[in-house]
Coordinates of C-alpha atoms and ligand atoms in Angstrom, one line a residue:
M1 CA 31.1 24.7 134.8
P2 CA 34.4 23.5 133.1
P3 CA 35.1 19.8 133.6
T4 CA 37.7 19.1 136.3
S5 CA 40.0 16.1 135.9
P6 CA 39.3 13.6 138.6
T7 CA 42.0 13.2 141.3
P8 CA 43.8 9.9 140.6
P9 CA 43.7 7.4 143.5
Y10 CA 46.5 7.7 146.0
R11 CA 49.6 5.6 145.3
G12 CA 52.6 5.9 147.6
R13 CA 55.8 3.9 147.9
L14 CA 58.4 2.5 150.2
A15 CA 61.7 2.4 148.3
P16 CA 64.6 1.1 150.4
S17 CA 68.0 0.3 149.0
P18 CA 69.3 -3.0 150.3
T19 CA 72.8 -1.8 151.0
G20 CA 72.7 -2.3 154.8
Y21 CA 70.2 -2.8 157.6
L22 CA 67.3 -0.4 157.8
H23 CA 67.5 1.9 160.9
A24 CA 65.1 3.7 163.2
G25 CA 65.0 6.7 160.8
H26 CA 63.8 4.5 157.9
A27 CA 61.2 3.0 160.2
R28 CA 59.8 6.4 161.0
T29 CA 59.8 7.6 157.4
F30 CA 58.2 4.4 156.1
A31 CA 55.6 4.4 158.9
I32 CA 54.6 8.0 157.8
A33 CA 54.5 6.8 154.1
A34 CA 52.2 3.9 155.2
R35 CA 49.9 6.2 157.2
R36 CA 49.6 8.6 154.3
A37 CA 48.7 5.7 152.0
A38 CA 46.1 4.3 154.4
H39 CA 43.2 5.0 152.0
G40 CA 45.1 4.3 148.9
T41 CA 47.8 1.8 147.6
L42 CA 51.3 1.4 149.0
I43 CA 53.9 0.0 146.7
F44 CA 57.2 -1.6 148.0
R45 CA 60.0 -1.0 145.5
M46 CA 63.3 -2.6 146.1
E47 CA 66.0 -0.2 144.9
D48 CA 68.7 -2.8 144.4
L49 CA 70.3 -1.2 141.3
D50 CA 73.8 -1.0 142.6
P51 CA 75.4 -4.3 141.8
D52 CA 78.4 -3.7 144.0
R53 CA 76.6 -2.6 147.2
S54 CA 73.1 -4.3 147.1
R55 CA 72.8 -7.6 148.8
A56 CA 70.0 -10.2 148.7
E57 CA 70.2 -10.7 152.5
Y58 CA 69.6 -7.0 153.1
A59 CA 66.7 -7.1 150.7
A60 CA 65.1 -10.0 152.5
D61 CA 65.8 -8.3 155.9
A62 CA 64.2 -5.1 154.8
L63 CA 60.9 -6.9 153.9
E64 CA 61.0 -8.8 157.1
D65 CA 61.8 -5.8 159.4
L66 CA 59.1 -3.6 157.9
R67 CA 56.6 -6.4 158.2
W68 CA 57.6 -6.9 161.8
L69 CA 57.0 -3.2 162.4
G70 CA 53.5 -3.7 161.3
L71 CA 53.7 -2.1 157.9
R72 CA 51.7 -3.5 155.0
W73 CA 51.8 -2.9 151.3
Q74 CA 49.6 -3.9 148.4
E75 CA 52.2 -4.4 145.7
G76 CA 55.8 -5.5 146.0
P77 CA 58.5 -8.0 145.2
D78 CA 57.1 -10.4 147.7
I79 CA 53.5 -10.3 146.5
G80 CA 53.6 -9.0 142.9
G81 CA 51.1 -6.6 141.3
P82 CA 50.2 -4.8 138.1
C83 CA 53.5 -2.9 137.8
A84 CA 55.8 -5.9 138.4
P85 CA 58.7 -6.5 138.6
Y86 CA 59.2 -4.5 141.8
A87 CA 62.9 -4.8 142.1
Q88 CA 64.9 -2.2 140.1
S89 CA 67.5 -4.8 139.1
Q90 CA 64.8 -6.3 136.9
R91 CA 63.6 -3.1 135.2
H92 CA 66.5 -2.2 133.0
D93 CA 64.4 -1.7 129.8
I94 CA 62.3 1.0 131.5
Y95 CA 65.3 3.0 132.4
L96 CA 66.9 2.5 129.0
A97 CA 63.7 3.9 127.3
A98 CA 63.8 6.9 129.5
M99 CA 67.5 7.5 128.9
R100 CA 66.9 7.3 125.1
Q101 CA 64.2 9.9 125.4
L102 CA 66.5 12.3 127.3
L103 CA 69.2 11.8 124.6
A104 CA 66.7 12.3 121.7
R105 CA 65.5 15.6 123.4
G106 CA 69.1 16.9 123.9
F107 CA 69.2 16.9 127.7
V108 CA 72.2 14.7 128.3
Y109 CA 75.9 14.6 127.3
P110 CA 78.7 12.1 127.6
C111 CA 81.2 12.7 130.4
R112 CA 84.7 11.3 130.7
C113 CA 85.4 12.5 134.3
S114 CA 86.4 10.4 137.3
R115 CA 85.1 7.1 138.7
K116 CA 84.5 8.7 142.1
D117 CA 81.6 10.8 140.9
L118 CA 80.1 7.7 139.5
A119 CA 80.0 5.7 142.6
A120 CA 78.1 8.6 144.2
A121 CA 75.5 8.6 141.4
L122 CA 74.1 5.1 142.0
S123 CA 72.9 5.7 145.5
A124 CA 70.5 8.4 146.7
P125 CA 72.7 11.4 147.8
H126 CA 71.7 11.8 151.4
E127 CA 72.6 15.1 152.9
G128 CA 73.4 15.9 156.5
P129 CA 71.8 18.8 158.4
Q130 CA 74.4 21.1 157.0
A131 CA 73.1 20.2 153.5
I132 CA 75.2 22.2 151.1
N133 CA 78.7 20.8 150.5
D134 CA 77.8 17.6 152.5
P135 CA 80.2 14.9 151.4
D136 CA 77.3 12.5 150.8
D137 CA 75.8 14.7 148.1
E138 CA 77.0 14.6 144.5
P139 CA 79.6 17.4 144.2
L140 CA 78.8 20.4 142.0
Y141 CA 80.0 19.4 138.5
P142 CA 82.5 22.0 137.1
G143 CA 81.2 21.4 133.6
T144 CA 84.4 19.9 132.2
C145 CA 82.7 17.8 129.6
R146 CA 79.7 20.0 128.8
P147 CA 79.6 20.2 125.0
S148 CA 79.1 23.3 123.0
H149 CA 77.6 21.4 120.1
P150 CA 74.4 19.2 120.1
V151 CA 74.9 15.5 120.9
P152 CA 73.6 13.2 118.1
P153 CA 70.2 11.8 119.2
D154 CA 71.2 8.3 118.2
A155 CA 74.6 8.4 119.9
D156 CA 75.8 5.1 121.4
L157 CA 75.4 5.1 125.2
A158 CA 78.0 2.5 125.8
G159 CA 81.5 3.5 127.0
H160 CA 80.6 6.8 128.5
N161 CA 79.0 8.2 131.6
W162 CA 76.1 10.6 130.8
R163 CA 75.1 13.7 132.6
F164 CA 71.9 15.7 132.6
R165 CA 72.5 19.4 131.8
V166 CA 70.8 21.6 134.3
P167 CA 69.4 25.0 133.3
D168 CA 72.0 27.4 134.8
G169 CA 70.6 29.7 137.4
E170 CA 67.1 28.6 137.2
A171 CA 65.1 28.3 140.5
I172 CA 63.4 24.9 141.0
E173 CA 60.5 25.5 143.3
F174 CA 58.1 23.1 144.8
L175 CA 55.6 22.9 147.7
D176 CA 56.5 20.3 150.2
L177 CA 53.4 19.0 152.0
N178 CA 55.4 18.7 155.3
L179 CA 58.1 21.3 155.1
G180 CA 56.5 24.0 153.0
P181 CA 57.9 25.9 150.0
Q182 CA 61.3 24.8 148.7
R183 CA 63.7 26.5 146.3
F184 CA 67.0 25.3 144.8
I185 CA 69.0 27.0 142.1
A186 CA 70.3 24.8 139.3
N187 CA 74.1 24.9 139.0
V188 CA 74.4 26.6 142.4
D189 CA 72.8 24.1 144.8
F190 CA 73.4 21.1 142.5
G191 CA 75.1 20.7 139.1
D192 CA 74.9 18.5 136.0
F193 CA 74.2 15.1 137.5
I194 CA 74.9 11.6 136.3
V195 CA 72.0 9.7 134.8
W196 CA 73.7 6.8 133.2
R197 CA 77.0 4.9 133.8
R198 CA 79.4 3.7 131.2
D199 CA 78.7 0.1 132.3
G200 CA 75.0 0.6 131.4
V201 CA 73.6 1.1 134.9
P202 CA 71.2 4.0 135.4
S203 CA 71.6 6.4 138.3
Y204 CA 69.4 6.6 141.3
Q205 CA 67.8 9.9 140.0
L206 CA 66.8 8.4 136.6
S207 CA 65.6 5.1 137.9
C208 CA 63.6 6.7 140.6
V209 CA 61.8 9.1 138.2
A210 CA 61.2 6.4 135.6
D211 CA 59.7 4.1 138.2
D212 CA 57.6 6.7 140.0
E213 CA 56.0 7.4 136.6
A214 CA 55.6 3.7 135.5
M215 CA 54.2 2.8 138.9
H216 CA 51.7 5.8 138.8
I217 CA 53.0 7.2 142.1
T218 CA 50.9 10.2 143.2
E219 CA 52.9 11.2 146.3
V220 CA 56.6 10.6 147.3
V221 CA 57.3 10.4 151.0
R222 CA 61.0 10.3 151.9
G223 CA 63.6 11.8 154.2
A224 CA 64.4 15.5 154.1
D225 CA 68.0 14.6 153.2
L226 CA 66.7 14.0 149.6
L227 CA 65.2 17.5 149.1
K228 CA 67.8 18.5 146.6
S229 CA 67.3 15.2 144.8
T230 CA 63.7 16.2 144.4
A231 CA 64.8 19.3 142.6
R232 CA 66.9 17.2 140.3
Q233 CA 64.0 14.8 139.7
I234 CA 61.6 17.6 138.9
L235 CA 64.0 18.6 136.1
L236 CA 64.0 15.0 134.8
Q237 CA 60.2 14.8 135.0
R238 CA 60.0 18.0 133.0
A239 CA 62.4 16.7 130.4
L240 CA 60.5 13.4 130.1
R241 CA 57.1 15.2 130.1
Y242 CA 56.0 13.3 133.2
Q243 CA 53.8 14.9 135.8
S244 CA 55.5 15.4 139.1
P245 CA 53.9 13.6 142.1
A246 CA 53.2 15.5 145.3
W247 CA 56.2 15.7 147.7
F248 CA 56.3 15.0 151.5
H249 CA 59.7 15.0 153.1
C250 CA 60.0 13.8 156.6
S251 CA 62.3 15.5 159.1
L252 CA 65.3 13.4 160.0
V253 CA 66.0 11.3 163.1
A254 CA 69.4 12.1 164.6
D255 CA 71.5 10.0 167.0
S256 CA 72.3 11.2 170.5
Q257 CA 75.1 13.4 169.1
G258 CA 72.8 15.1 166.7
R259 CA 74.2 13.2 163.6
R260 CA 71.9 12.0 160.9
L261 CA 71.3 8.2 161.1
A262 CA 72.9 6.2 158.4
K263 CA 73.2 2.5 157.6
R264 CA 76.6 2.5 159.3
H265 CA 74.8 3.3 162.7
D266 CA 74.4 -0.4 163.5
A267 CA 73.3 0.3 167.1
L268 CA 70.1 1.9 165.8
S269 CA 69.4 -0.7 163.1
I270 CA 65.9 -2.2 163.4
R271 CA 67.6 -5.6 163.7
T272 CA 69.7 -4.6 166.7
L273 CA 66.8 -2.8 168.4
R274 CA 64.6 -5.9 167.9
E275 CA 67.3 -8.0 169.4
R276 CA 67.4 -5.7 172.4
G277 CA 63.7 -6.4 172.9
L278 CA 62.3 -3.1 171.8
T279 CA 58.7 -3.2 170.4
P280 CA 57.6 -1.7 167.1
T281 CA 55.8 1.1 169.0
Q282 CA 59.0 2.1 170.8
I283 CA 61.0 2.1 167.6
L284 CA 58.4 4.0 165.7
S285 CA 58.1 6.6 168.5
G286 CA 61.7 7.6 167.7
N287 CA 62.3 7.7 171.4
I288 CA 64.9 4.9 171.7
P289 CA 65.9 4.2 175.3
P290 CA 69.7 4.1 175.7
K291 CA 71.2 0.6 176.0
A292 CA 71.2 -0.6 179.6
Ligands
LIG301 N1 66.3 4.1 147.8 C1 66.6 5.4 148.3 C2 67.2 5.2 149.7 O1 67.0 4.2 150.3 C3 65.4 6.3 148.6 C4 64.7 6.7 147.4 C5 63.5 7.5 147.5 O2 62.7 7.5 148.4 O3 63.3 8.2 146.5 O4 67.9 6.1 150.1

């Protein structure tokens, strides 16, 4: 019989961005992530890359809220572990090494387009139920700065934003363990995306992929609003010769008007629900009683 490679031990992660209070939707997704990691290791990774929007208070509150909900992790910024540091703001060298590899392999090019696109690139592009053309997602890049000649592999990164060139028309397919087969077309469903900002800050897409690799994540559990980001990340993993983890996207929690929850929905933040006296079980059930 041919030897089979052993299945690596399960490693999952909770990866909140401390740009606001976590809400009932995060609670549900993170509880599912914790359940799936019950026989493995759960890592808490603080995605505090965006220097303008991340706040130390929100980071502390995220740890506290999730602990209050009863979630437990084995590695994280509060307890350390073999892949420390667990806050993205302290992992710049890892992202720079990945970025240099993308450049050496000819996958990225400098872009001189607007600041607005850049703001979008730092945070995870959450999509609404209508998905395509949602304002929260990075707009399809028209290709203005796509070069017709190769970019020198030792080019200076400073002073430009950098985009990953997607393979036009290629279908990116993956099996989602919750939602089934998924398929997105490069340069139709999403375009050339930003991986590095001119001020030296990596994008969400690049930092997430570099960290999932460095932290040996075997399964990514996150909201279904990041399905298209998964397609982008598969392209990055291929370019960097990383193995993709398994994917499990959770369906989204909506508010009473059917809108996706966002950090701006203060009424459904875990904080506010706690103050109203709701229990972790009530919050995790997703069945939030209206305010009396
Ligand atoms: N930090 C991202 C967010 O809070 C999620 C990243 C992920 O799970 O890949 O939106």
